[in-house]
Structures are given as C-alpha cells and as structure tokens.
Short mmCIF file of C-alpha atoms (C1' of nucleotides) in Angstrom, two decimals:
data_model
loop_
_atom_site.label_atom_id
_atom_site.label_comp_id
_atom_site.label_asym_id
_atom_site.label_seq_id
_atom_site.Cartn_x
_atom_site.Cartn_y
_atom_site.Cartn_z
CA UNK A 9 13.65 32.43 -6.22
CA UNK A 10 13.41 31.82 -9.98
CA UNK A 11 13.29 28.48 -11.73
CA UNK A 12 16.95 28.90 -12.65
CA UNK A 13 17.90 28.06 -9.11
CA UNK A 14 16.72 24.47 -9.20
CA UNK A 15 19.52 22.71 -11.06
CA UNK A 16 17.84 20.32 -13.50
CA UNK A 17 19.47 16.89 -13.42
CA UNK A 18 19.87 16.59 -17.18
CA UNK A 19 20.79 19.22 -19.71
CA UNK A 20 17.69 21.36 -20.04
CA UNK A 21 15.86 21.84 -23.34
CA UNK A 22 18.90 21.78 -25.60
CA UNK A 23 16.48 20.77 -28.31
CA UNK A 24 12.81 21.58 -28.52
CA UNK A 25 12.07 17.94 -29.06
CA UNK A 26 13.42 15.78 -26.32
CA UNK A 27 15.30 12.67 -27.40
CA UNK A 28 13.18 10.05 -25.73
CA UNK A 29 11.12 11.85 -23.15
CA UNK A 30 9.01 8.82 -22.32
CA UNK A 31 12.06 6.86 -21.31
CA UNK A 32 13.52 9.83 -19.46
CA UNK A 33 10.29 10.32 -17.52
CA UNK A 34 10.22 6.67 -16.57
CA UNK A 35 13.87 6.69 -15.48
CA UNK A 36 13.36 9.82 -13.43
CA UNK A 37 10.31 8.24 -11.78
CA UNK A 38 12.30 5.10 -10.96
CA UNK A 39 15.10 7.23 -9.54
CA UNK A 40 12.77 9.28 -7.36
CA UNK A 41 10.91 6.25 -6.08
CA UNK A 42 14.12 4.42 -5.26
CA UNK A 43 15.61 7.44 -3.53
CA UNK A 44 12.67 9.16 -1.83
CA UNK A 45 9.70 6.81 -2.10
CA UNK A 46 6.45 6.99 -4.07
CA UNK A 47 4.95 9.69 -1.91
CA UNK A 48 7.72 12.03 -3.11
CA UNK A 49 6.84 11.43 -6.73
CA UNK A 50 4.96 14.39 -8.21
CA UNK A 51 4.54 15.35 -11.84
CA UNK A 52 5.93 18.77 -10.99
CA UNK A 53 9.17 17.35 -9.58
CA UNK A 54 9.67 15.05 -12.55
CA UNK A 55 9.21 17.89 -15.00
CA UNK A 56 11.54 20.11 -13.02
CA UNK A 57 14.26 17.46 -12.93
CA UNK A 58 14.07 16.94 -16.69
CA UNK A 59 13.72 20.60 -17.58
CA UNK A 60 10.29 20.20 -19.16
CA UNK A 61 6.89 21.46 -18.23
CA UNK A 62 4.96 19.45 -15.69
CA UNK A 63 2.31 18.70 -18.27
CA UNK A 64 4.73 17.40 -20.92
CA UNK A 65 4.21 13.97 -19.40
CA UNK A 66 0.69 13.80 -20.76
CA UNK A 67 2.06 13.40 -24.30
CA UNK A 68 3.57 10.04 -23.26
CA UNK A 69 1.40 8.72 -20.46
CA UNK A 70 -2.35 8.89 -20.03
CA UNK A 71 -1.94 10.05 -16.45
CA UNK A 72 0.10 9.50 -13.29
CA UNK A 73 -1.44 6.08 -12.83
CA UNK A 74 -0.14 5.02 -16.25
CA UNK A 75 3.34 6.18 -15.27
CA UNK A 76 3.19 4.09 -12.10
CA UNK A 77 1.96 1.18 -14.19
CA UNK A 78 5.09 1.47 -16.31
CA UNK A 79 7.18 1.62 -13.14
CA UNK A 80 5.52 -1.56 -11.89
CA UNK A 81 6.05 -3.29 -15.24
CA UNK A 82 9.73 -2.43 -15.12
CA UNK A 83 9.86 -3.82 -11.60
CA UNK A 84 8.45 -7.19 -12.61
CA UNK A 85 10.93 -7.32 -15.48
CA UNK A 86 13.82 -6.74 -13.09
CA UNK A 87 12.49 -9.24 -10.57
CA UNK A 88 11.93 -11.92 -13.19
CA UNK A 89 15.44 -11.42 -14.57
CA UNK A 90 16.90 -11.86 -11.12
CA UNK A 91 14.86 -14.99 -10.35
CA UNK A 92 15.73 -16.67 -13.63
CA UNK A 93 19.38 -15.80 -13.12
CA UNK A 94 19.52 -17.34 -9.64
CA UNK A 95 17.55 -20.44 -10.59
CA UNK A 96 19.53 -21.33 -13.68
CA UNK A 97 18.25 -24.82 -14.27
CA UNK A 98 18.95 -25.80 -10.74
CA UNK A 99 17.63 -27.97 -7.96
CA UNK A 100 16.47 -27.65 -4.39
CA UNK A 101 19.42 -25.52 -3.41
CA UNK A 102 18.84 -23.03 -6.21
CA UNK A 103 15.15 -22.96 -5.40
CA UNK A 104 16.04 -21.85 -1.91
CA UNK A 105 18.32 -19.16 -3.29
CA UNK A 106 15.53 -17.99 -5.57
CA UNK A 107 13.30 -17.42 -2.57
CA UNK A 108 16.02 -15.50 -0.80
CA UNK A 109 16.67 -13.44 -3.93
CA UNK A 110 12.98 -12.56 -4.13
CA UNK A 111 12.88 -11.17 -0.60
CA UNK A 112 16.19 -9.40 -1.11
CA UNK A 113 14.81 -7.67 -4.18
CA UNK A 114 11.93 -6.33 -2.12
CA UNK A 115 14.26 -5.20 0.67
CA UNK A 116 16.57 -3.48 -1.81
CA UNK A 117 13.68 -1.74 -3.59
CA UNK A 118 10.93 -1.38 -1.01
CA UNK A 119 9.06 1.50 -2.56
CA UNK A 120 9.33 0.10 -6.05
CA UNK A 121 8.13 -3.26 -4.79
CA UNK A 122 5.14 -1.59 -3.14
CA UNK A 123 4.21 0.07 -6.43
CA UNK A 124 4.25 -3.35 -8.13
CA UNK A 125 1.65 -4.50 -5.64
CA UNK A 126 0.12 -2.19 -3.05
CA UNK A 127 -2.92 -1.19 -5.05
CA UNK A 128 -1.50 1.96 -6.61
CA UNK A 129 -2.69 0.60 -9.89
CA UNK A 130 -5.76 -1.32 -8.84
CA UNK A 131 -8.68 0.84 -9.82
CA UNK A 132 -9.76 0.66 -13.40
CA UNK A 133 -8.56 -1.98 -15.83
CA UNK A 134 -5.01 -3.15 -15.32
CA UNK A 135 -2.44 -2.21 -17.90
CA UNK A 136 -1.98 -5.04 -20.37
CA UNK A 137 1.81 -5.03 -20.40
CA UNK A 138 1.88 -4.94 -16.60
CA UNK A 139 -0.32 -8.01 -16.43
CA UNK A 140 1.86 -9.80 -18.96
CA UNK A 141 5.11 -8.97 -17.18
CA UNK A 142 3.68 -9.94 -13.81
CA UNK A 143 2.61 -13.27 -15.22
CA UNK A 144 6.04 -13.80 -16.76
CA UNK A 145 7.65 -13.36 -13.35
CA UNK A 146 5.15 -15.80 -11.86
CA UNK A 147 5.91 -18.26 -14.66
CA UNK A 148 9.57 -18.33 -13.62
CA UNK A 149 8.38 -19.74 -10.33
CA UNK A 150 6.03 -22.23 -11.96
CA UNK A 151 8.85 -23.50 -14.19
CA UNK A 152 11.11 -24.08 -11.20
CA UNK A 153 8.34 -25.98 -9.42
CA UNK A 154 7.69 -28.16 -12.45
CA UNK A 155 11.39 -29.03 -12.68
CA UNK A 156 11.49 -29.96 -9.01
CA UNK A 157 8.44 -32.14 -9.48
CA UNK A 158 10.19 -33.97 -12.29
CA UNK A 159 13.19 -34.64 -10.07
CA UNK A 160 10.78 -35.85 -7.37
CA UNK A 161 11.82 -33.12 -4.94
CA UNK A 162 8.40 -31.52 -4.80
CA UNK A 163 5.03 -33.21 -4.34
CA UNK A 164 2.92 -33.66 -7.46
CA UNK A 165 0.16 -31.17 -6.71
CA UNK A 166 -1.06 -28.69 -9.28
CA UNK A 167 2.11 -26.66 -10.00
CA UNK A 168 0.09 -23.45 -10.33
CA UNK A 169 -1.43 -23.93 -6.90
CA UNK A 170 1.99 -24.71 -5.45
CA UNK A 171 3.43 -21.62 -7.12
CA UNK A 172 0.67 -19.41 -5.73
CA UNK A 173 1.32 -20.73 -2.24
CA UNK A 174 5.07 -20.17 -2.49
CA UNK A 175 4.58 -16.74 -4.01
CA UNK A 176 2.26 -15.81 -1.15
CA UNK A 177 4.86 -16.89 1.37
CA UNK A 178 7.80 -14.92 -0.06
CA UNK A 179 5.47 -12.00 -0.75
CA UNK A 180 4.27 -12.08 2.84
CA UNK A 181 7.79 -12.16 4.23
CA UNK A 182 8.78 -9.32 1.92
CA UNK A 183 5.81 -7.14 2.80
CA UNK A 184 6.13 -7.60 6.55
CA UNK A 185 9.78 -6.68 6.33
CA UNK A 186 9.43 -3.57 4.16
CA UNK A 187 6.47 -2.40 6.21
CA UNK A 188 8.67 -2.57 9.30
CA UNK A 189 6.53 -5.12 11.09
CA UNK A 190 9.50 -7.33 11.80
CA UNK A 191 12.89 -6.76 13.35
CA UNK A 192 15.05 -4.27 11.53
CA UNK A 193 18.23 -6.09 12.44
CA UNK A 194 19.93 -7.52 9.43
CA UNK A 195 21.05 -10.79 10.99
CA UNK A 196 17.61 -11.55 12.40
CA UNK A 197 16.00 -10.91 9.04
CA UNK A 198 18.39 -13.33 7.37
CA UNK A 199 17.54 -15.93 9.99
CA UNK A 200 13.83 -15.50 9.37
CA UNK A 201 14.19 -15.72 5.60
CA UNK A 202 16.23 -18.91 5.88
CA UNK A 203 13.82 -20.36 8.41
CA UNK A 204 10.85 -19.55 6.20
CA UNK A 205 12.45 -21.19 3.16
CA UNK A 206 13.21 -24.29 5.23
CA UNK A 207 9.65 -24.66 6.49
CA UNK A 208 8.33 -23.86 3.05
CA UNK A 209 10.38 -26.62 1.47
CA UNK A 210 9.30 -29.11 4.07
CA UNK A 211 5.70 -28.15 3.33
CA UNK A 212 5.96 -28.80 -0.39
CA UNK A 213 8.48 -31.66 -0.36
CA UNK A 214 7.64 -35.02 -1.91
CA UNK A 215 8.61 -36.92 1.21
CA UNK A 216 7.70 -40.45 2.31
CA UNK A 217 4.16 -41.01 3.52
CA UNK A 218 3.53 -39.33 6.83
CA UNK A 219 1.83 -40.88 9.86
CA UNK A 220 -0.09 -37.68 10.61
CA UNK A 221 -1.72 -35.01 8.44
CA UNK B 21 -25.75 24.66 -3.47
CA UNK B 22 -25.56 25.59 0.20
CA UNK B 23 -24.29 23.38 3.01
CA UNK B 24 -27.89 22.54 3.88
CA UNK B 25 -28.12 20.39 0.78
CA UNK B 26 -25.56 17.80 1.82
CA UNK B 27 -27.54 15.69 4.26
CA UNK B 28 -25.21 15.12 7.18
CA UNK B 29 -25.33 11.51 8.37
CA UNK B 30 -25.82 12.33 12.01
CA UNK B 31 -27.89 15.10 13.54
CA UNK B 32 -25.94 18.27 12.89
CA UNK B 33 -24.63 20.47 15.67
CA UNK B 34 -27.55 19.99 18.03
CA UNK B 35 -25.09 21.04 20.68
CA UNK B 36 -22.09 23.25 20.25
CA UNK B 37 -20.00 20.62 21.94
CA UNK B 38 -20.24 17.32 20.22
CA UNK B 39 -20.82 14.32 22.45
CA UNK B 40 -17.75 12.32 21.62
CA UNK B 41 -16.37 13.79 18.44
CA UNK B 42 -13.21 11.73 18.53
CA UNK B 43 -15.18 8.51 18.49
CA UNK B 44 -17.55 9.87 15.83
CA UNK B 45 -14.62 10.87 13.61
CA UNK B 46 -13.08 7.45 13.97
CA UNK B 47 -16.37 5.68 13.20
CA UNK B 48 -16.96 7.86 10.17
CA UNK B 49 -13.43 7.12 8.95
CA UNK B 50 -14.00 3.39 9.39
CA UNK B 51 -17.31 3.64 7.53
CA UNK B 52 -15.79 5.56 4.62
CA UNK B 53 -12.82 3.23 4.33
CA UNK B 54 -15.01 0.17 4.40
CA UNK B 55 -17.41 1.58 1.85
CA UNK B 56 -15.26 3.61 -0.54
CA UNK B 57 -11.63 2.84 0.32
CA UNK B 58 -8.86 4.92 1.89
CA UNK B 59 -8.37 7.06 -1.16
CA UNK B 60 -11.89 8.42 -0.66
CA UNK B 61 -11.11 9.49 2.90
CA UNK B 62 -10.63 13.25 3.14
CA UNK B 63 -10.89 15.46 6.18
CA UNK B 64 -13.43 17.57 4.30
CA UNK B 65 -15.76 14.62 3.72
CA UNK B 66 -15.55 13.48 7.30
CA UNK B 67 -16.38 16.91 8.59
CA UNK B 68 -19.26 17.25 6.16
CA UNK B 69 -20.72 13.89 7.16
CA UNK B 70 -20.62 14.80 10.87
CA UNK B 71 -21.76 18.37 10.41
CA UNK B 72 -18.57 19.88 11.80
CA UNK B 73 -15.86 21.97 10.25
CA UNK B 74 -13.12 20.13 8.41
CA UNK B 75 -10.59 21.40 10.91
CA UNK B 76 -12.48 20.24 13.98
CA UNK B 77 -10.59 16.98 13.71
CA UNK B 78 -7.37 18.67 14.79
CA UNK B 79 -8.73 19.00 18.33
CA UNK B 80 -8.75 15.20 18.62
CA UNK B 81 -6.04 13.94 16.28
CA UNK B 82 -2.62 15.39 15.55
CA UNK B 83 -3.19 15.00 11.84
CA UNK B 84 -4.64 12.67 9.21
CA UNK B 85 -1.89 10.17 9.84
CA UNK B 86 -2.90 9.91 13.50
CA UNK B 87 -6.48 9.24 12.43
CA UNK B 88 -5.31 6.43 10.17
CA UNK B 89 -3.21 5.12 13.03
CA UNK B 90 -6.34 4.88 15.15
CA UNK B 91 -8.10 3.13 12.27
CA UNK B 92 -5.28 0.61 12.06
CA UNK B 93 -5.32 0.08 15.82
CA UNK B 94 -9.05 -0.64 15.68
CA UNK B 95 -8.38 -3.10 12.86
CA UNK B 96 -5.86 -5.09 14.87
CA UNK B 97 -8.30 -5.18 17.78
CA UNK B 98 -11.02 -6.60 15.53
CA UNK B 99 -8.67 -9.11 13.94
CA UNK B 100 -7.31 -10.30 17.24
CA UNK B 101 -10.83 -10.73 18.62
CA UNK B 102 -11.79 -12.85 15.64
CA UNK B 103 -8.66 -15.02 15.85
CA UNK B 104 -9.04 -15.67 19.56
CA UNK B 105 -12.71 -16.49 19.04
CA UNK B 106 -12.01 -19.05 16.30
CA UNK B 107 -9.08 -20.64 18.12
CA UNK B 108 -10.78 -21.12 21.45
CA UNK B 109 -8.31 -23.40 23.07
CA UNK B 110 -8.32 -25.72 20.15
CA UNK B 111 -6.09 -28.03 18.21
CA UNK B 112 -4.88 -28.53 14.68
CA UNK B 113 -8.34 -28.17 13.23
CA UNK B 114 -8.98 -24.85 14.97
CA UNK B 115 -5.54 -23.66 13.93
CA UNK B 116 -6.54 -24.23 10.33
CA UNK B 117 -9.77 -22.32 10.88
CA UNK B 118 -7.80 -19.48 12.43
CA UNK B 119 -5.74 -19.16 9.26
CA UNK B 120 -8.86 -19.15 7.13
CA UNK B 121 -10.47 -16.57 9.41
CA UNK B 122 -7.40 -14.34 9.05
CA UNK B 123 -7.59 -14.32 5.27
CA UNK B 124 -11.37 -13.87 5.35
CA UNK B 125 -10.96 -10.83 7.57
CA UNK B 126 -8.66 -9.28 4.97
CA UNK B 127 -11.06 -10.13 2.13
CA UNK B 128 -14.01 -8.71 4.03
CA UNK B 129 -12.13 -5.50 4.92
CA UNK B 130 -9.56 -5.02 2.17
CA UNK B 131 -9.03 -1.30 2.51
CA UNK B 132 -9.00 -1.42 6.29
CA UNK B 133 -6.51 -4.27 6.17
CA UNK B 134 -4.31 -2.25 3.85
CA UNK B 135 -4.31 0.65 6.30
CA UNK B 136 -3.15 -1.73 9.06
CA UNK B 137 -0.13 -2.57 6.94
CA UNK B 138 0.54 -0.88 3.61
CA UNK B 139 2.83 1.81 4.94
CA UNK B 140 0.21 4.52 5.39
CA UNK B 141 1.62 4.95 8.83
CA UNK B 142 5.26 4.12 8.28
CA UNK B 143 7.03 7.45 8.28
CA UNK B 144 7.83 8.90 11.63
CA UNK B 145 7.59 7.02 14.89
CA UNK B 146 4.81 4.47 15.06
CA UNK B 147 1.89 5.16 17.35
CA UNK B 148 2.37 3.37 20.66
CA UNK B 149 -1.13 1.95 20.96
CA UNK B 150 -0.95 0.71 17.37
CA UNK B 151 2.26 -1.14 18.11
CA UNK B 152 0.75 -2.67 21.24
CA UNK B 153 -2.44 -3.79 19.51
CA UNK B 154 -0.52 -5.23 16.58
CA UNK B 155 1.66 -7.19 18.97
CA UNK B 156 -1.41 -8.44 20.83
CA UNK B 157 -2.84 -9.85 17.60
CA UNK B 158 0.48 -11.49 16.86
CA UNK B 159 0.53 -12.93 20.36
CA UNK B 160 -2.74 -14.75 19.68
CA UNK B 161 -0.87 -16.63 16.98
CA UNK B 162 2.13 -17.31 19.21
CA UNK B 163 -0.14 -18.70 21.92
CA UNK B 164 -1.78 -21.09 19.48
CA UNK B 165 1.61 -22.28 18.26
CA UNK B 166 2.83 -22.85 21.79
CA UNK B 167 -0.25 -24.93 22.57
CA UNK B 168 0.26 -27.04 19.44
CA UNK B 169 3.86 -27.58 20.43
CA UNK B 170 2.75 -28.86 23.81
CA UNK B 171 0.40 -31.34 22.17
CA UNK B 172 3.26 -32.38 19.88
CA UNK B 173 1.44 -31.26 16.74
CA UNK B 174 3.99 -28.62 15.83
CA UNK B 175 7.78 -28.95 15.73
CA UNK B 176 9.67 -27.47 18.66
CA UNK B 177 11.32 -24.53 16.92
CA UNK B 178 11.33 -21.05 18.40
CA UNK B 179 7.58 -20.30 18.61
CA UNK B 180 8.21 -16.66 17.69
CA UNK B 181 10.01 -17.64 14.52
CA UNK B 182 7.26 -20.12 13.66
CA UNK B 183 4.63 -17.47 14.28
CA UNK B 184 6.43 -14.98 12.02
CA UNK B 185 6.58 -17.53 9.25
CA UNK B 186 2.90 -18.40 9.56
CA UNK B 187 1.95 -14.75 9.78
CA UNK B 188 3.92 -14.04 6.62
CA UNK B 189 2.10 -16.83 4.80
CA UNK B 190 -1.44 -15.78 5.68
CA UNK B 191 -0.47 -12.14 5.17
CA UNK B 192 0.91 -12.98 1.74
CA UNK B 193 -2.19 -14.86 0.71
CA UNK B 194 -4.35 -12.00 1.99
CA UNK B 195 -2.38 -9.31 0.20
CA UNK B 196 -2.24 -11.09 -3.13
CA UNK B 197 -5.98 -11.64 -2.98
CA UNK B 198 -7.00 -8.10 -2.04
CA UNK B 199 -4.57 -6.66 -4.58
CA UNK B 200 -6.32 -8.69 -7.25
CA UNK B 201 -3.23 -10.67 -8.21
CA UNK B 202 -5.08 -13.96 -7.91
CA UNK B 203 -8.30 -15.27 -9.35
CA UNK B 204 -11.36 -13.34 -8.33
CA UNK B 205 -13.53 -16.44 -8.33
CA UNK B 206 -14.78 -17.27 -4.90
CA UNK B 207 -14.44 -21.05 -5.18
CA UNK B 208 -10.88 -20.87 -6.48
CA UNK B 209 -9.89 -18.55 -3.65
CA UNK B 210 -11.29 -20.97 -1.10
CA UNK B 211 -9.34 -23.78 -2.71
CA UNK B 212 -6.13 -21.77 -2.53
CA UNK B 213 -6.64 -20.83 1.11
CA UNK B 214 -7.29 -24.44 2.06
CA UNK B 215 -4.33 -25.62 0.02
CA UNK B 216 -2.07 -23.03 1.61
CA UNK B 217 -3.12 -24.02 5.12
CA UNK B 218 -2.51 -27.69 4.29
CA UNK B 219 1.02 -27.07 2.98
CA UNK B 220 1.69 -24.69 5.84
CA UNK B 221 0.73 -27.31 8.42
CA UNK B 222 2.88 -29.92 6.76
CA UNK B 223 5.76 -27.48 6.87
CA UNK B 224 5.50 -26.87 10.59
CA UNK B 225 4.29 -30.30 11.71
CA UNK B 226 6.24 -32.33 14.27
CA UNK B 227 6.31 -35.40 12.06
CA UNK B 228 8.55 -38.46 12.19
CA UNK B 229 12.12 -38.01 11.03
CA UNK B 230 12.36 -37.46 7.31
CA UNK B 231 14.73 -39.17 4.90
CA UNK B 232 15.24 -35.96 2.98
CA UNK B 233 15.51 -32.31 4.08
"C1'" DA C 26 -12.01 23.70 25.97
"C1'" DC C 27 -13.79 23.30 21.57
"C1'" DC C 28 -14.89 24.73 17.03
"C1'" DT C 29 -15.02 27.97 12.78
"C1'" DG C 30 -13.61 30.19 8.37
"C1'" DA C 31 -10.31 32.23 5.72
"C1'" DA C 32 -5.82 31.56 3.95
"C1'" DC C 33 -1.67 28.93 2.43
"C1'" DA C 34 1.05 25.80 -0.04
"C1'" DC C 35 0.55 22.00 -2.24
"C1'" DC C 36 -1.59 18.36 -5.69
"C1'" DG C 37 -3.21 16.09 -10.74
"C1'" DT C 38 -5.42 17.39 -14.81
"C1'" DT C 39 -7.56 20.32 -18.77
"C1'" DC C 40 -7.09 23.17 -22.57
"C1'" DA C 41 -6.19 26.86 -25.66
"C1'" DA C 42 -2.11 28.49 -27.56
"C1'" DG C 43 2.53 28.35 -29.28
"C1'" DT C 44 6.56 26.06 -32.36
"C1'" DA D 4 3.75 16.10 -33.32
"C1'" DC D 5 5.23 17.91 -29.18
"C1'" DC D 6 5.39 21.11 -25.47
"C1'" DT D 7 3.94 25.37 -22.60
"C1'" DG D 8 1.48 28.24 -19.13
"C1'" DA D 9 -2.55 29.63 -17.12
"C1'" DA D 10 -6.54 27.91 -14.93
"C1'" DC D 11 -9.43 24.56 -12.29
"C1'" DA D 12 -10.89 21.67 -8.72
"C1'" DC D 13 -9.11 19.41 -5.35
"C1'" DC D 14 -5.98 18.29 -1.06
"C1'" DG D 15 -3.96 18.73 4.33
"C1'" DT D 16 -2.73 22.08 7.54
"C1'" DT D 17 -2.19 26.71 10.17
"C1'" DC D 18 -4.03 30.33 12.69
"C1'" DA D 19 -6.48 34.19 14.39
"C1'" DA D 20 -10.99 34.63 15.94
"C1'" DG D 21 -15.34 33.28 17.92
"C1'" DT D 22 -18.41 30.82 21.86
#
DNA sequence: ACCTGAACACCGTTCAAGT
DNA sequence: ACCTGAACACCGTTCAAGT
C-alpha cells in the first residue's frame, strides 16, 4: 500500500515551501491530541497528515518536546482567555463561575490539559513562553482574588498564597475527573464541582470571627 | 561489550527457575521509578538488572501496562498505610497531619505518585486490585471525616462528597508541586501546605451560622 | 511451567543530500 | 532557507523453540 493511499488532510505539497508550516504543525498536533490523545501523537503521523516528511518538523521545533511545549502554551492561552471572559470584573458569583469554567475546560480538553501539566515538559529547562503564559493564566486568578479582597468578600491573606490554594483545588478536581478517579456521571460531577466551589468559598471568605479554628 | 559486563543487581540465574520473579520484577520496577522516573522504565532494563531475558516478564504480567498497574496498586497500599498511621483515631490536629502526610508522600515519591494517577493506566478496563486498593486509601479519608462529624468538628454534609473535595485539594497541591509549577523552596512549600490545610479546615468546619454565604 | 532469542512493527532523531 | 530519505539506536510485543 503506497503513500498515496493515506489521504493527507490538507492539500499536499502544492508549493515546495509550505505557507506557515510551524503553525500547521502546531494545529495538527492540537487536533490529534484533542481527538486521539497525546499517546497517538507521533512525528510520522503529523508529517503524513500535512503531506511533508516526518523530519520537516525539525526546521521549526527543536524536538517533539518543544512541540508539546507549544501545545501547552496554547492551552494556557485558551484557558486564560476563558477565565478572564467569565470573570469580567465580577464578584463572588463570577468567581464561582470562573472555578466551574476552569474544571469544564479540563473536562472538555482532557489530553490537552494533561500536556499543560502532567510532566511531559518537565525535564530540562522549561520553555520561556510557556512559563510566561502559565503565569499569565495564574495572574487572572490573583487579580480576581485581589478584587474580592477589596470588596471584603475574601479574607486579607497573601493573595498569591490564596491563589495557589484555589488553583490547587480546581486543579485537583480537574485531574481526578479526567483521570477517571471520580464518577463518570455528568450530574454527579456537576454536583461535586458546585460543592467544591461552595466549600472553597467558605474557606477563603472574610467572615465574622469564628469561635473555633 | 558482552552481557557479562553489565553487573546484574541480584545474583544472576543461580537457578533456572527464579524464586519469585513476579515480586522481583515489581521491586525492580519500583526501584527504577523511584530512582530514575517512569520514563526510564523499560522491559529491557528490568530484565538486565535481574539477569533474565526481557521477555521473561510476560510470564507474570500481561504487558507493561499490567506491571505499572501493580506499581500503582503498591503505591496506594503504601499511601493508605501512612494515612492510617498518622490519623490513628485522632481529631482535628491529626486530620491536619494526615493532609500534610499525603502531600509529603507525593513529594517523596513523585514518579510513583504520578503512576498512581497520571493516566498511565487509563485506557482499557482498570485493574481490579488497583481499583480496590485506591478505594481503600480513599476510605481512610472518609473514615476520618465521619469521625470528625461525630465530634462536631466537621459540617454534616455527605461524607463522601466532603472526602472527594478534600482529596481533590491535597491531590491538587501534590500535583502542582511535583510538576514544578510552584516554588521549589522547601520552606515556601511547607508554608503553602499548612496554609492550604488551614483554609481547607475552615471550609469544612461545622462552625456557628454565618452571616454571609 | 518457565524462560530464551530472533524477529516484527513501531518510535524520535541525525545527517548528508537535494532544491 | 527549507525539506527529503536513508540510517541509527531505541522501544514493546509475538512466537517458535529450548529446559
């Protein structure tokens, strides 16, 4: 069975120089990951789908790890955009929705989310742009916290520490869900997410002095 | 360089039949994962270290995935043992220590912890013993919650839901730390863990009625 | 029953060569 | 400057054959 039988997804080598192969490679990687998971992502498959050699990638990325780094960067960009969009310049209610949106992003893009964390990128020095984009997403959370502190809805602890704690909680919920450790039933998941956000908000609320703790 | 130059870790093939090869394979896998990470674990290396062929493993495990399943199972057993030990039949203070012990387990065994979750085992039906052992570890948490509800330290929500929420929080903290998303400085990590447990306990406490939330 | 050794179908990556 | 194609050093897994 010759290579002609494989139906490349885009028009194959119409020009010798590809328009923007770097972008095309990244898009194809995102598509594959979303559709079949990271474990299905091979340089051979990507090349085949784009009608280029499997080594063409090395002109645009240092190696596979660098490609996955770019995938992760894109993921943080998407996630940040979504969080900012949901938060607006809102209050407690929007904060809750932001948490829900975070977990929903992970559920909608489990394999992509796992690439963003999951240690696919963790040996060697982290890509600079990835670090920056990850921090930008985190900053969206910090900003929301700071606003809620100003409106006296959240206790006046170090906002960074608060943000780390909240991030850990939504990250934990997300990971347990996409790893299949929790119920797969949609309604039960929604219940858990809502419950978690409730308990979380009680934990960080600037309430009246308590008699215990 | 012949095979004699590789220095097998245990006495090589003194008998044709290995004593308990299954156990030896599992121990060697645990050792490799702890020392060099999962990505360094290959069937070839394991065989080499034990002085057996690289295919000998297939007499005792269906495939590599089954070996990792056994590794994960062992991990949950260890984790559960540690949690039960720290909890004793304690109170709020011991509950806090249990949370800290959880995160410390993950920090001490990052790669092993990642095998327990991390989706190395998530395609195909989950191993039965793995499921059971994971649930047993979770149950240790549920039991502690139930006890704290009886002593009126924790609010009387569904203990399973509470346990899931708490699990998600400590899991999230653990994952962010071992994925290097948080500070690598020991003291700062300790601060975060303590802070997280404080906020967590406030969130689940059976306090007096609140004016807000 | 348990283990071996060759073979197979995959990987990511390198490198000289082509345009 | 950009891409190819052969080659290399790795994988996990299968299978006939040995003890």
